[in-house]
PDB file of N, CA and C and ligand atoms in Angstrom:
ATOM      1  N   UNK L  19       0.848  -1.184   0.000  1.00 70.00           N
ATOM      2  CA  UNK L  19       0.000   0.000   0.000  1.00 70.00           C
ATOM      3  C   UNK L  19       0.888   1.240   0.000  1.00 70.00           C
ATOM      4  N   UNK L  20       0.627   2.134  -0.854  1.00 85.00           N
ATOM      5  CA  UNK L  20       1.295   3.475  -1.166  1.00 85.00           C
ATOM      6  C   UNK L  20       0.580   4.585  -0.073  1.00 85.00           C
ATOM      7  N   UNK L  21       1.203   5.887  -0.215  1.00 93.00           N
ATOM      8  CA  UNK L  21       0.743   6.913   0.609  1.00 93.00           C
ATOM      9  C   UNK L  21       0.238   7.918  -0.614  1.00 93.00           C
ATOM     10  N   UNK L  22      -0.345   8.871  -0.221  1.00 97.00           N
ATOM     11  CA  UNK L  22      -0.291  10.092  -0.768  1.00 97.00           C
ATOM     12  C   UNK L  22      -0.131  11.229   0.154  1.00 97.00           C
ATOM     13  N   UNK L  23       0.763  12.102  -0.069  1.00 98.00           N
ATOM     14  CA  UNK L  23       0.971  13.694   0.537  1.00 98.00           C
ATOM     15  C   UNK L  23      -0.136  14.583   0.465  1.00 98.00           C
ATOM     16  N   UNK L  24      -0.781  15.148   1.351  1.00 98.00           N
ATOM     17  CA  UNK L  24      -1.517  16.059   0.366  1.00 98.00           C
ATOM     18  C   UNK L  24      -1.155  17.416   1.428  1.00 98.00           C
ATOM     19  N   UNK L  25      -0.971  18.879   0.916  1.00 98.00           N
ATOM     20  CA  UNK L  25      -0.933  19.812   2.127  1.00 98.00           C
ATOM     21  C   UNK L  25      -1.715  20.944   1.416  1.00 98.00           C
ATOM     22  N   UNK L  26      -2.419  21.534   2.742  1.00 98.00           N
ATOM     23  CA  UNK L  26      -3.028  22.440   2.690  1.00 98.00           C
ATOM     24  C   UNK L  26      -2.421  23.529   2.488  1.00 98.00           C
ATOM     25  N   UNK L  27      -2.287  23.860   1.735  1.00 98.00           N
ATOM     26  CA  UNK L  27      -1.709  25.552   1.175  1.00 98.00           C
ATOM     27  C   UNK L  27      -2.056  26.845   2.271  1.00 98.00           C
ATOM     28  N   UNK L  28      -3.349  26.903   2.888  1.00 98.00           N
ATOM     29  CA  UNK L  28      -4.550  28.046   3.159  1.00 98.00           C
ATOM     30  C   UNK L  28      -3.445  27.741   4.819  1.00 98.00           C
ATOM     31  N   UNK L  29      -3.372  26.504   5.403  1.00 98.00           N
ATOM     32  CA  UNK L  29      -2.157  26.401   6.528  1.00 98.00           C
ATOM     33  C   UNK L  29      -0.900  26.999   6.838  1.00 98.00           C
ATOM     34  N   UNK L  30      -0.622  26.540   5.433  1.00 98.00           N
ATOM     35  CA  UNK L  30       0.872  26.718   5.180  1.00 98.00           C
ATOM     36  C   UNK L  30       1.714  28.108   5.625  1.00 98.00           C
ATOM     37  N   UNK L  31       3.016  28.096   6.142  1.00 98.00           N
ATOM     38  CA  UNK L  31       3.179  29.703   6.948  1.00 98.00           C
ATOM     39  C   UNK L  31       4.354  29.965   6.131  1.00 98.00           C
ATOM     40  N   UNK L  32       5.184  29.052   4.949  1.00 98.00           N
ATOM     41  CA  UNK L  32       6.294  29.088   4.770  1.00 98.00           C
ATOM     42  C   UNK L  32       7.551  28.472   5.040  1.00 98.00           C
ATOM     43  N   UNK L  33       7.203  28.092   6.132  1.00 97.00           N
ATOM     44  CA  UNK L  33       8.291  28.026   7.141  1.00 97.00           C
ATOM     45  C   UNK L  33       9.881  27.285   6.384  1.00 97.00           C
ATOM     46  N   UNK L  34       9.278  26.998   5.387  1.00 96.00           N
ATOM     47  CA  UNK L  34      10.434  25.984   4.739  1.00 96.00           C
ATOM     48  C   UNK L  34      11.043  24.847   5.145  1.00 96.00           C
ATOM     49  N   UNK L  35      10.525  24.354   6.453  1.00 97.00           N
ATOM     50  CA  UNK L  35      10.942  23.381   7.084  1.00 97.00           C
ATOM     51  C   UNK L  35      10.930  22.274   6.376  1.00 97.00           C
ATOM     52  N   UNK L  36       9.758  21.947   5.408  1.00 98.00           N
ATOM     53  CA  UNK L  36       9.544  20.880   4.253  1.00 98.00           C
ATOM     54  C   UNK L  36      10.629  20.419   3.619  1.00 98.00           C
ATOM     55  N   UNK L  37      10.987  21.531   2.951  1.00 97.00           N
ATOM     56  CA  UNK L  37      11.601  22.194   1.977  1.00 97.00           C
ATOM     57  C   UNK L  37      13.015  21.424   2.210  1.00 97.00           C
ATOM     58  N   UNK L  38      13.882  22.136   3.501  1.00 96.00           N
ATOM     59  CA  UNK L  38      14.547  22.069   3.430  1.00 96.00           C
ATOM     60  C   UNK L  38      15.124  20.370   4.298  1.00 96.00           C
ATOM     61  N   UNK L  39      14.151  19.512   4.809  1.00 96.00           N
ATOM     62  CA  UNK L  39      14.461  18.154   5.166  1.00 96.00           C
ATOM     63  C   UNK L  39      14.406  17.337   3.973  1.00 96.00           C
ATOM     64  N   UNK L  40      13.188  17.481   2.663  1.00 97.00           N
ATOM     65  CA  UNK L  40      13.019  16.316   1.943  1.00 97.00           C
ATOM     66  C   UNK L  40      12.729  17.084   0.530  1.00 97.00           C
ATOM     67  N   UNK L  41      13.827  17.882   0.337  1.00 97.00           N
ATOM     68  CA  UNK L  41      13.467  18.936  -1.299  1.00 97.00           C
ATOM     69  C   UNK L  41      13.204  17.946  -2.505  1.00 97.00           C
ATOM     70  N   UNK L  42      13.274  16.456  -2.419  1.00 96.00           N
ATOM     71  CA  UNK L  42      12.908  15.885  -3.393  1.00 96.00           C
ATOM     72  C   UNK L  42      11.087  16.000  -3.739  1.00 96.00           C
ATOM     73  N   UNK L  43      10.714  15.865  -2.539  1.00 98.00           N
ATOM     74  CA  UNK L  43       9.192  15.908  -2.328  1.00 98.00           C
ATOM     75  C   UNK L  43       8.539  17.005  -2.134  1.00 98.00           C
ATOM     76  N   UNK L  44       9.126  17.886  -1.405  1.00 98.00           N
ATOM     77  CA  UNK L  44       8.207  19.449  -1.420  1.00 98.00           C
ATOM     78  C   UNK L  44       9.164  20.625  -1.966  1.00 98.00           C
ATOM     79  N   UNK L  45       8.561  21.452  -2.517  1.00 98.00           N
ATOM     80  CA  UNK L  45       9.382  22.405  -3.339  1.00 98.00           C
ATOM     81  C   UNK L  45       8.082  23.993  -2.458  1.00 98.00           C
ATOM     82  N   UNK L  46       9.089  24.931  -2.833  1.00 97.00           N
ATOM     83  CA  UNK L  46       8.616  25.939  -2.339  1.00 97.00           C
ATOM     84  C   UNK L  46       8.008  27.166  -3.463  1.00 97.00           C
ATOM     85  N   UNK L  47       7.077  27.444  -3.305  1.00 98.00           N
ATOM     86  CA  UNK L  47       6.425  28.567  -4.584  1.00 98.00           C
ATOM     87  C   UNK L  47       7.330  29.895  -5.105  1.00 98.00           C
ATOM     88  N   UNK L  48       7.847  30.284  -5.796  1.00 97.00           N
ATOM     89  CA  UNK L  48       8.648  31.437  -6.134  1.00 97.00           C
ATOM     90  C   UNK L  48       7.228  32.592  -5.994  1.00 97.00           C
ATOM     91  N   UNK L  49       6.051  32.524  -6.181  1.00 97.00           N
ATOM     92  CA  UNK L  49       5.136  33.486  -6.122  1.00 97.00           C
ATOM     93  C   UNK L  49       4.781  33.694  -4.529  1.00 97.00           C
ATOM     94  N   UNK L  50       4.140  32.900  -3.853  1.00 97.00           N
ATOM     95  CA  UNK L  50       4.265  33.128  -2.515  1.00 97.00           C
ATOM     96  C   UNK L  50       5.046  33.141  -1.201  1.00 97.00           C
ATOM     97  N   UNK L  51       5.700  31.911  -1.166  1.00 97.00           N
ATOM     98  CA  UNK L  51       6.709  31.315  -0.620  1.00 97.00           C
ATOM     99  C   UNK L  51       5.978  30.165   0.159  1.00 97.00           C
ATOM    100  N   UNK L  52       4.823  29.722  -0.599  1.00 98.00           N
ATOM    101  CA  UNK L  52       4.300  28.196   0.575  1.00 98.00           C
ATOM    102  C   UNK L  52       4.747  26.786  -0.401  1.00 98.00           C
ATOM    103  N   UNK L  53       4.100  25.926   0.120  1.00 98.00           N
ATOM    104  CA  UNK L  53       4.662  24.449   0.047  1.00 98.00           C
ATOM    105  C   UNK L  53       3.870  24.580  -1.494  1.00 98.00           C
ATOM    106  N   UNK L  54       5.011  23.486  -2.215  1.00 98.00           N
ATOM    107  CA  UNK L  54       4.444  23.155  -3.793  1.00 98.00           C
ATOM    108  C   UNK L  54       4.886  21.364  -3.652  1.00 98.00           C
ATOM    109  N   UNK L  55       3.744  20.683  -3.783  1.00 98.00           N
ATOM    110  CA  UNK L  55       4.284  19.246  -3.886  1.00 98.00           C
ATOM    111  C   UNK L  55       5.318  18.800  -4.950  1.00 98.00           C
ATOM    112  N   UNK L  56       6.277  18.078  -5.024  1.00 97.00           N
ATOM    113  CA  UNK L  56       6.780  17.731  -6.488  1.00 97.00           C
ATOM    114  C   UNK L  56       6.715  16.144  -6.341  1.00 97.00           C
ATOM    115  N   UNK L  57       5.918  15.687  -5.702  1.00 95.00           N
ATOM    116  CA  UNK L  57       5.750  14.375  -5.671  1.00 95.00           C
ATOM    117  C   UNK L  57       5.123  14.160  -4.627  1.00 95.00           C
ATOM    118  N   UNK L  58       3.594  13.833  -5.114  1.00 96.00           N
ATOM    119  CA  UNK L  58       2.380  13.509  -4.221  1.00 96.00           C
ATOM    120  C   UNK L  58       2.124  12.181  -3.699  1.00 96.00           C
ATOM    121  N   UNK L  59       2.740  11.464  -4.408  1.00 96.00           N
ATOM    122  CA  UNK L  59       2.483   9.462  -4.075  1.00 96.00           C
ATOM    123  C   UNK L  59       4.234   9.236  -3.946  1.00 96.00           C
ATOM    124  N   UNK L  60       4.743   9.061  -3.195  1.00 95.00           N
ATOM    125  CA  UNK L  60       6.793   9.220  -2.845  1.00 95.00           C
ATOM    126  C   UNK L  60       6.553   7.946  -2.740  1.00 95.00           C
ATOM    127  N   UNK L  61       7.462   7.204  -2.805  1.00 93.00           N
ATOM    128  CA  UNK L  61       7.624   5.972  -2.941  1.00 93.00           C
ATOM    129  C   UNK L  61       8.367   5.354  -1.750  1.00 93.00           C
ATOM    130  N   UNK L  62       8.353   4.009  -1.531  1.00 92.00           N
ATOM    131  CA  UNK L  62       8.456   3.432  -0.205  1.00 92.00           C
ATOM    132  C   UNK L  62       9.629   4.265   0.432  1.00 92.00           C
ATOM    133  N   UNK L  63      10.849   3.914  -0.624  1.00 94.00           N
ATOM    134  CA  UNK L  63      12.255   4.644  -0.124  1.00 94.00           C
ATOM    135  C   UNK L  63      11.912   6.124   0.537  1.00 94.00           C
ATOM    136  N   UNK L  64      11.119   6.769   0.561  1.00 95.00           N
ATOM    137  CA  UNK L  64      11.130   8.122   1.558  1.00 95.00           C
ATOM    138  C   UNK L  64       9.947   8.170   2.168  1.00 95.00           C
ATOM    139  N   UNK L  65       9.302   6.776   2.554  1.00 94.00           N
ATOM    140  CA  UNK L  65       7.950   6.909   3.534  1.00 94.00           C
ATOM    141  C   UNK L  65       8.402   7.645   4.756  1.00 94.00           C
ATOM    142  N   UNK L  66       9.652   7.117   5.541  1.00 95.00           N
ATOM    143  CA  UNK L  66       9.807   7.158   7.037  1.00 95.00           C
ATOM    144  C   UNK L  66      10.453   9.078   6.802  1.00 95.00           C
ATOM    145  N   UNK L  67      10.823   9.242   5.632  1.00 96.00           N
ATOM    146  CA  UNK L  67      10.975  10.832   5.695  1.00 96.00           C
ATOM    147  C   UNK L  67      10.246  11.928   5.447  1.00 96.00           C
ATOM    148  N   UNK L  68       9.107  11.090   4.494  1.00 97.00           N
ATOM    149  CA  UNK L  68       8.007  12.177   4.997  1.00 97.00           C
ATOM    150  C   UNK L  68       7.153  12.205   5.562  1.00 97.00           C
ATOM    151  N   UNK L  69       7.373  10.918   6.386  1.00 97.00           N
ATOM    152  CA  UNK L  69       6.411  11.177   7.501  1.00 97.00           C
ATOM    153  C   UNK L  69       7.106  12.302   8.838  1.00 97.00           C
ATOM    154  N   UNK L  70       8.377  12.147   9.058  1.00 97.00           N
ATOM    155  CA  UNK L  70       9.115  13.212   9.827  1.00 97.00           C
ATOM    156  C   UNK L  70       8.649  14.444   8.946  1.00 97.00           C
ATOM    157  N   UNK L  71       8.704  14.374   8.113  1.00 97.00           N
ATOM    158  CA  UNK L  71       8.231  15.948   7.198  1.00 97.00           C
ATOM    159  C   UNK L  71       7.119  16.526   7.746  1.00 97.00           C
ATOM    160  N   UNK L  72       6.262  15.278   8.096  1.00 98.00           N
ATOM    161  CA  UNK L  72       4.668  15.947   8.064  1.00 98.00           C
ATOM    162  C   UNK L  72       4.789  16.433   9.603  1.00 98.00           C
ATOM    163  N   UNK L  73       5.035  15.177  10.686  1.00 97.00           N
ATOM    164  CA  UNK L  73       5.236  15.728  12.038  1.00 97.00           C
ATOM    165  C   UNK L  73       6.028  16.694  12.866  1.00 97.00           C
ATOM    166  N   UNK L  74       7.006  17.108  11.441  1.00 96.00           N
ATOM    167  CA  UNK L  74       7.771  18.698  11.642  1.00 96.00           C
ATOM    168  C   UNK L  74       7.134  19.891  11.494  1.00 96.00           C
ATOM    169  N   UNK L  75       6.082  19.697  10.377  1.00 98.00           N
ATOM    170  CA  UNK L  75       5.027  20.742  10.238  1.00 98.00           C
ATOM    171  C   UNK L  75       4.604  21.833  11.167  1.00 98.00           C
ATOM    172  N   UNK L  76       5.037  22.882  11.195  1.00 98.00           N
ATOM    173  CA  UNK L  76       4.763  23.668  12.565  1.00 98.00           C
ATOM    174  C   UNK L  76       2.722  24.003  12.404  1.00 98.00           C
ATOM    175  N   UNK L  77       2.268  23.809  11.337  1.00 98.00           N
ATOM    176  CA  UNK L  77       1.067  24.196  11.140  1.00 98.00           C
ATOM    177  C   UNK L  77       0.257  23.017  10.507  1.00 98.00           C
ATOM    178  N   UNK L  78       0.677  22.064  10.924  1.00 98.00           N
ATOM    179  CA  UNK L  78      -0.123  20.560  10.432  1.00 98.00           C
ATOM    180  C   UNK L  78      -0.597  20.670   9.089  1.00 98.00           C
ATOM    181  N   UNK L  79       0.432  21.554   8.239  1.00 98.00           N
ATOM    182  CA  UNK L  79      -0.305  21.602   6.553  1.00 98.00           C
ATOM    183  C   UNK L  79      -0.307  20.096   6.001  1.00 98.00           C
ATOM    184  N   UNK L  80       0.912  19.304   6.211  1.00 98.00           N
ATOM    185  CA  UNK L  80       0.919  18.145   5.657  1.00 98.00           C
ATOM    186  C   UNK L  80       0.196  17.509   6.227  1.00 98.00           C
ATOM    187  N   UNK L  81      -0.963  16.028   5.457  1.00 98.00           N
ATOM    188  CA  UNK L  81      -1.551  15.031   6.105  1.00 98.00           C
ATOM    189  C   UNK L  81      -1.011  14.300   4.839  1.00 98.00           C
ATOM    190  N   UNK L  82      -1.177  12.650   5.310  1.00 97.00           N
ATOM    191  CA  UNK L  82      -0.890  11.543   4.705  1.00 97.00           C
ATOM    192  C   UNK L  82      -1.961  10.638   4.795  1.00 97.00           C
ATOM    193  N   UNK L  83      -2.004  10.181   3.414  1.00 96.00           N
ATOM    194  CA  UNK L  83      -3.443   9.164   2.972  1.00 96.00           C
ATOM    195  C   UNK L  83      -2.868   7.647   2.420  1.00 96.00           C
ATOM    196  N   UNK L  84      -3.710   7.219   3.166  1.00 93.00           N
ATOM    197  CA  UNK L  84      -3.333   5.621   2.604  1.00 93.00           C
ATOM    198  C   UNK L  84      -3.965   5.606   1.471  1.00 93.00           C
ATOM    199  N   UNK L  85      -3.118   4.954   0.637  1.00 87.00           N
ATOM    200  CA  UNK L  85      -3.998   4.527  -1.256  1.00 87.00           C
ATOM    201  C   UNK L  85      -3.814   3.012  -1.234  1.00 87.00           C
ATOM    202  N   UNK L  86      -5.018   2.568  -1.229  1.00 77.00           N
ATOM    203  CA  UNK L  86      -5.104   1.549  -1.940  1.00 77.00           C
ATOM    204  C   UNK L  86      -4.341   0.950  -3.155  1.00 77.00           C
ATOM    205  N   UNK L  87      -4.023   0.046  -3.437  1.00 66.00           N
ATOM    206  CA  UNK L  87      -3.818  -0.547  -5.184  1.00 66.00           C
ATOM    207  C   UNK L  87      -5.178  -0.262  -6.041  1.00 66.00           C
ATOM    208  N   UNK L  88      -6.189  -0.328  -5.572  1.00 61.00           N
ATOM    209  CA  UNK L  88      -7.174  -0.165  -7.006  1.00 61.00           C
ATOM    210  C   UNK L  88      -7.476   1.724  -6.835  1.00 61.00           C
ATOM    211  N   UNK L  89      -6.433   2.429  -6.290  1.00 55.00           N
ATOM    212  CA  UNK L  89      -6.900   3.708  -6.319  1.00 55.00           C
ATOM    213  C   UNK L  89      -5.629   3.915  -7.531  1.00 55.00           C
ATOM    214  N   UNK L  90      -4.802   3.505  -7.769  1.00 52.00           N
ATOM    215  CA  UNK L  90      -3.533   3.449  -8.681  1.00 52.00           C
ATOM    216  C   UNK L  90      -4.424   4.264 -10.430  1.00 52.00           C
TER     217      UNK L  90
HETATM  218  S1  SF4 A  15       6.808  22.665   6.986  1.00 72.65           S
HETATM  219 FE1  SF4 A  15       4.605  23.098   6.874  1.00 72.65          FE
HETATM  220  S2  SF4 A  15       4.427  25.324   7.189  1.00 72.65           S
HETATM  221 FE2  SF4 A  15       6.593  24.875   6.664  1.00 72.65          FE
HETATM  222  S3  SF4 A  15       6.674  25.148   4.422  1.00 72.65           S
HETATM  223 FE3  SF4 A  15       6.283  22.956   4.814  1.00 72.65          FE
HETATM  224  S4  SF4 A  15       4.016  22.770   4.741  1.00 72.65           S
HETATM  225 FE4  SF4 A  15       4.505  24.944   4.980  1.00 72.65          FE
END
């Protein structure tokens, strides 16, 4: 079973904390400065890091969703 990232933007404060633990997966907006996903479904190899990603969150923007195989 895969994950999906999803973060609330309207949360989001900037903080770059994302950003700067797992820049493969969250990228930062040049227009605002909040979270931009660059990979919404991360693959096993960086489960256990973005899940530290999400529980670093100073504003709980990140949540994580279990996906099914028939959601593929
Ligand atoms: S850690 Fe949270 S508040 Fe900081 S940039 Fe990432 S999503 Fe936004």
């Amino acid at each position: 079973m895969s994950m999906e990232i999803r973060v609330d933007r309207e949360r989001c404060a900037g903080s770059s904390l994302c950003m700067s633990y797992l820049p493969a997966v969250f990228d930062q907006s040049d227009d605002d400065g909040k979270v931009l996903l660059r990979t919404p479904v991360p693959g096993a190899d960086v489960a256990e890091a973005v899940k530290g990603a999400a529980a670093r969150c100073p504003t709980g923007a990140i949540t994580l969703h279990a996906r099914d195989a028939q959601d593929a």
